[in-house]
């Protein structure tokens, strides 16, 4: 059999690793508002992190959320890519902010992150929960959830959300936060005493 | 464009002199469930029971090798892999259905190393490649019908049954290139 030089693109129904974002606004536990939408995109470094772990090349340079370039990652370390932030921990997991600066793929942090606390402009960061994979129709999903509670005394409007993961490199203090994704959302006002739950829902599906 | 990590598969068939005979792109069908499992294990830093490519179920914890695909010459346990089965895809699958072994005996292909290139821009997005060259020195033609991606911890991330099988004649080589990407517009 002879083959002819050709380039052909086979367009089929593709399933990808998809991501949706869910927001729940609650007032003293009572659901006020809930919406779900498709997440827009990764930032470039999100793909670079996956490439680094797939290639095991430690020389890749990534900019951490402080703006410092990092390299010499211990790519064979099991702690890489963790997002299991503890209560009050902004270094890993879902984070929120107040900036509506448009998305740009070169971004390496939220543009104006909301810090943890109960002072003015702060919100209490709950534990980052990550549910075990769940069977759904035609596939599986992975849900990351975090509750942000406003005890600051005044309303705070959330305009951006992101996903931070931690990686291990040679330079001290060894663990660095790299942003994987950033989203500018429809502004969501969280009044004092209210809470906002943010969920990243990853899915793979064959349908 | 939703936050999607997708892949396409490039297939390049070359003759014994390296001359390109054919090249085509297949849209990747889907990651299997173990991709979600591996992501969960790393994100959550926990353990989960997975089915390895051998078929054995074992507890897998967080590891630097849960996404590692850059494999050496001759190592068919991980990296890009090929096989001869056209068994339909199922999200529950944990291995190729009939993997071609490394070697130059009958029915075997020589597995090159799996290389992973740097992230590079593409139209409205970024991509990187995970590629492997398979050379036929078996003495007879071999038809590749399935391709997959295994990690170093022996977990399959994806499997595709090619829409058109590729016949690799003796002394020809097949490059299988995963193009892993996202788009921002």
XYZ file of C-alpha atoms in Angstrom:
392
model
C 0.000 0.000 0.000
C 1.312 3.450 -0.835
C 0.549 6.524 1.120
C -0.092 9.942 -0.317
C 1.281 13.026 1.259
C -1.697 14.631 2.896
C -2.773 16.619 5.872
C -6.154 15.843 7.126
C -7.869 17.053 10.184
C -10.404 14.723 11.647
C -12.957 16.744 13.485
C -14.748 14.638 15.953
C -16.632 15.276 19.062
C -13.841 15.950 21.454
C -13.871 15.614 25.114
C -11.314 17.574 26.987
C -10.437 18.259 30.561
C -13.063 20.976 31.014
C -13.604 23.356 33.876
C -16.665 25.150 35.166
C -16.896 27.655 37.958
C -19.716 27.769 40.432
C -20.410 30.682 42.754
C -22.758 30.567 45.733
C -23.578 33.654 47.754
C -25.064 32.972 51.171
C -26.428 35.121 53.931
C -26.125 33.454 57.298
C -26.195 30.162 55.437
C -29.242 30.978 53.320
C -28.586 30.756 49.602
C -29.096 34.113 47.921
C -27.537 33.578 44.551
C -25.995 30.730 42.625
C -24.513 30.647 39.176
C -22.332 28.400 37.108
C -20.339 29.205 34.010
C -17.576 27.792 31.903
C -14.158 28.847 33.046
C -12.336 30.913 30.475
C -8.805 29.699 30.427
C -5.506 28.851 31.984
C -2.649 31.298 32.076
C 0.474 30.323 30.147
C 2.235 29.190 33.292
C -0.568 26.755 34.021
C 0.421 24.825 30.909
C 4.110 25.275 31.705
C 3.607 23.566 35.046
C 2.072 20.542 33.366
C 4.850 20.542 30.786
C 7.471 20.722 33.537
C 6.030 17.723 35.356
C 5.592 15.728 32.151
C 9.117 16.479 30.953
C 10.790 16.350 34.390
C 12.966 19.257 33.256
C 13.937 21.316 36.297
C 15.385 24.234 34.368
C 12.065 25.720 33.369
C 11.619 29.245 34.709
C 8.317 30.170 36.316
C 7.337 33.429 37.932
C 5.803 33.008 41.341
C 2.974 35.171 42.663
C 5.455 37.619 44.191
C 6.807 38.304 40.699
C 10.093 36.477 41.286
C 11.359 34.102 38.569
C 12.049 30.635 39.948
C 13.886 27.717 38.443
C 15.641 24.499 39.525
C 12.422 22.855 40.520
C 12.535 19.412 42.095
C 10.327 17.951 39.420
C 10.394 14.470 40.931
C 9.007 15.691 44.243
C 5.550 14.535 45.166
C 4.526 17.839 46.750
C 4.441 19.616 43.408
C 1.091 20.899 42.132
C -0.595 20.946 45.509
C -3.632 23.131 46.045
C -4.720 21.931 49.494
C -4.699 25.275 51.252
C -5.425 25.295 54.958
C -7.710 27.810 56.657
C -6.310 31.269 55.984
C -3.722 29.994 53.514
C -3.478 32.063 50.322
C -0.482 30.217 48.963
C -2.495 27.393 47.481
C -6.024 26.740 46.373
C -8.744 29.070 45.135
C -8.110 32.760 45.720
C -10.206 35.851 45.138
C -9.563 39.504 44.405
C -11.064 42.864 43.576
C -9.476 43.745 40.256
C -11.231 43.566 36.907
C -8.048 44.031 34.911
C -8.688 41.969 31.800
C -7.204 38.508 31.582
C -3.809 38.229 29.927
C -2.041 34.928 29.454
C 1.193 36.258 30.881
C -0.351 37.091 34.242
C 1.210 35.330 37.202
C -1.037 36.463 40.064
C -4.396 37.942 40.829
C -4.175 41.644 40.188
C -5.519 42.654 43.600
C -5.886 39.670 45.867
C -8.157 39.902 48.887
C -6.173 38.950 51.958
C -7.333 36.674 54.719
C -8.674 38.260 57.831
C -11.503 40.257 59.329
C -10.049 43.712 58.859
C -11.209 46.216 56.263
C -11.088 44.739 52.759
C -10.318 41.246 54.007
C -12.230 38.003 53.911
C -11.800 34.818 55.862
C -10.398 32.063 53.655
C -11.856 28.689 54.531
C -10.090 25.385 54.067
C -9.586 24.460 50.443
C -11.582 21.273 49.992
C -10.904 18.938 47.124
C -13.412 16.152 46.663
C -12.397 12.752 45.378
C -13.342 12.113 41.735
C -17.050 11.552 41.286
C -18.831 9.583 38.628
C -21.126 11.711 36.461
C -23.064 10.924 33.321
C -20.517 9.792 30.792
C -17.495 10.719 32.835
C -15.943 11.977 36.025
C -15.583 15.258 37.807
C -13.248 16.766 40.353
C -14.512 19.591 42.544
C -12.386 22.149 44.383
C -14.350 24.354 46.791
C -13.516 27.207 49.095
C -15.721 29.371 51.273
C -14.843 33.025 51.744
C -16.577 34.786 54.606
C -16.882 38.528 55.015
C -16.414 39.636 58.610
C -14.784 42.909 57.683
C -17.694 45.183 58.606
C -18.353 46.372 55.055
C -19.283 44.971 51.661
C -16.518 43.623 49.434
C -16.948 43.131 45.701
C -15.199 40.132 44.246
C -14.184 40.628 40.614
C -11.463 38.061 40.032
C -10.771 34.505 41.049
C -7.796 32.280 40.529
C -6.219 28.940 41.253
C -2.838 28.800 42.951
C -0.651 25.694 43.234
C 2.575 25.199 45.110
C 5.809 23.818 43.726
C 9.136 22.820 45.223
C 12.385 24.371 44.037
C 15.978 24.525 45.171
C 16.113 28.160 46.250
C 15.008 29.010 49.772
C 12.347 29.001 51.130
C 11.825 26.161 48.630
C 8.068 26.305 48.187
C 6.623 28.748 45.681
C 3.155 29.557 44.501
C 2.428 29.535 40.798
C -0.904 30.716 39.431
C -2.623 28.200 37.136
C -5.699 30.150 36.069
C -7.294 33.557 36.504
C -10.816 34.626 35.754
C -12.465 38.060 35.736
C -16.037 37.478 36.814
C -19.249 39.450 36.937
C -18.690 41.502 40.103
C -20.200 39.827 43.113
C -20.836 41.963 46.152
C -20.375 40.049 49.389
C -22.013 42.009 52.187
C -20.714 41.907 55.728
C -21.770 38.642 57.300
C -22.237 36.903 53.960
C -20.121 34.163 52.435
C -19.106 33.316 48.905
C -18.364 29.746 47.895
C -16.216 29.371 44.814
C -15.942 26.000 43.103
C -13.716 24.880 40.270
C -15.302 21.802 38.673
C -13.037 19.807 36.350
C -14.594 17.146 34.173
C -13.662 14.526 31.646
C -16.477 13.045 29.669
C -16.833 10.765 26.709
C -20.196 12.255 25.754
C -13.386 29.351 25.317
C -13.680 27.262 28.462
C -10.705 26.247 30.525
C -9.873 23.128 28.589
C -6.724 21.103 28.538
C -6.932 19.311 25.252
C -4.702 17.244 23.038
C -4.420 16.420 19.391
C -2.334 13.662 17.859
C 0.028 14.189 14.972
C 1.102 11.141 13.002
C 4.117 11.240 10.697
C 5.057 8.253 8.595
C 8.561 8.235 7.140
C 10.491 5.870 4.934
C 13.858 4.295 5.745
C 15.646 7.429 4.592
C 13.550 9.696 6.797
C 11.538 11.036 3.906
C 8.040 12.058 4.911
C 5.417 9.823 3.354
C 2.332 11.063 5.104
C 1.317 13.375 7.915
C -2.029 13.918 9.506
C -3.622 15.215 12.662
C -6.275 13.514 14.690
C -8.257 15.413 17.259
C -7.757 13.777 20.621
C -10.867 12.066 21.859
C -10.601 12.326 25.589
C -8.518 11.759 28.644
C -9.475 8.660 30.583
C -10.693 8.796 34.159
C -7.171 8.280 35.521
C -6.217 11.777 34.390
C -8.760 13.181 36.849
C -7.486 10.753 39.485
C -3.890 11.866 39.030
C -4.855 15.526 39.203
C -6.818 14.891 42.364
C -3.933 13.038 44.001
C -1.529 15.892 43.304
C -3.874 18.783 44.064
C -5.095 17.224 47.296
C -1.809 15.534 48.244
C -3.565 12.330 49.067
C -3.779 8.711 47.960
C -6.332 6.988 45.814
C -6.728 3.488 44.440
C -5.893 3.439 40.761
C -5.643 0.716 38.175
C -2.161 0.586 36.736
C -1.407 -0.264 33.140
C -0.701 -3.819 34.273
C -4.287 -4.139 35.430
C -3.434 -4.237 39.099
C -5.243 -1.935 41.507
C -3.054 -0.179 43.992
C -3.024 2.843 46.239
C -1.220 5.689 44.539
C -0.052 8.693 46.510
C 1.294 12.057 45.468
C 4.448 11.613 43.435
C 6.684 13.509 41.116
C 6.122 10.750 38.599
C 2.347 10.957 38.410
C 2.583 13.156 35.334
C 6.053 12.210 34.077
C 6.024 10.905 30.481
C 9.597 11.581 29.298
C 10.810 8.020 28.845
C 13.993 6.433 27.524
C 14.712 4.473 24.405
C 13.193 1.016 24.560
C 11.074 1.678 27.603
C 7.519 0.871 26.678
C 6.255 1.065 30.253
C 5.622 4.774 29.987
C 5.624 7.688 27.577
C 3.854 7.596 24.224
C 2.792 4.028 23.415
C 1.188 2.309 20.428
C -0.845 -0.806 19.849
C -2.738 -2.879 17.360
C -6.226 -3.001 18.829
C -9.215 -1.028 17.629
C -11.297 -1.852 20.660
C -13.569 1.123 21.158
C -12.509 3.761 23.650
C -13.971 3.625 27.130
C -13.287 6.181 29.829
C -12.655 3.359 32.310
C -9.769 1.873 30.331
C -6.396 1.689 32.060
C -4.128 0.495 29.233
C -3.903 0.003 25.522
C -5.787 -3.104 24.533
C -2.891 -4.658 22.621
C 0.322 -2.762 23.073
C 3.121 -3.291 20.599
C 6.281 -4.329 22.402
C 9.693 -2.776 21.888
C 12.111 -4.691 19.753
C 12.887 -5.908 16.266
C 11.220 -9.277 16.483
C 8.006 -10.042 14.668
C 5.215 -7.662 15.627
C 7.542 -5.334 17.470
C 8.583 -1.742 16.939
C 11.650 0.016 18.253
C 10.562 2.625 20.790
C 12.574 5.832 20.701
C 12.688 8.064 23.728
C 9.631 10.178 24.518
C 10.627 13.813 24.297
C 8.642 16.722 25.733
C 9.228 20.104 24.154
C 8.889 23.532 25.711
C 5.610 25.415 25.723
C 5.268 27.507 22.592
C 2.627 29.912 21.285
C 0.014 28.880 18.773
C -2.998 30.704 17.398
C -4.871 32.056 20.418
C -3.151 29.703 22.789
C -0.144 27.714 23.853
C 0.939 24.129 23.314
C 3.716 21.671 23.943
C 4.575 18.356 22.365
C 5.164 14.890 23.768
C 6.636 12.858 20.908
C 8.021 9.421 20.214
C 9.413 7.748 17.117
C 8.566 4.101 16.501
C 10.717 2.272 13.964
C 9.817 -0.976 12.262
C 12.731 -3.371 11.985
C 10.623 -6.464 12.367
C 10.763 -7.583 8.772
C 7.053 -7.191 8.107
C 4.386 -4.536 8.103
C 2.691 -3.571 11.397
C -0.580 -1.672 11.601
C -0.946 0.782 14.441
C -4.540 1.271 15.516
C -4.330 2.692 19.011
C -2.084 5.182 20.784
C -1.811 6.195 24.392
C 0.095 8.158 26.979
C 1.407 6.442 30.090
C 3.094 8.109 33.049
C 6.119 6.815 34.884
C 3.978 5.517 37.713
C 2.324 3.242 35.145
C -0.977 5.046 34.871
C -2.638 5.768 31.551
C -3.767 9.328 30.930
C -5.383 8.870 27.521
C -6.058 6.328 24.817
C -7.195 6.910 21.248
C -8.293 4.516 18.563
C -7.109 6.042 15.330
C -9.824 6.931 12.874
C -7.594 5.496 10.162
C -5.056 2.852 11.153
C -1.481 3.486 10.113
C 0.394 0.737 8.354
C 4.086 0.975 9.174
C 6.008 -1.078 6.687
C 9.339 -2.662 7.432
C 12.060 -0.016 7.850
C 9.521 2.792 8.049
C 9.043 4.908 11.156
C 6.003 6.457 12.748
C 6.245 9.572 14.871
C 3.368 9.987 17.286
C 3.173 13.481 18.667
C 0.743 14.574 21.349
C -0.009 18.263 21.023
C -1.220 19.331 24.452
C -2.710 22.789 24.511
C -5.116 25.380 25.757
C -6.604 28.387 23.998
C -7.395 31.745 25.572
C -9.661 33.153 22.877
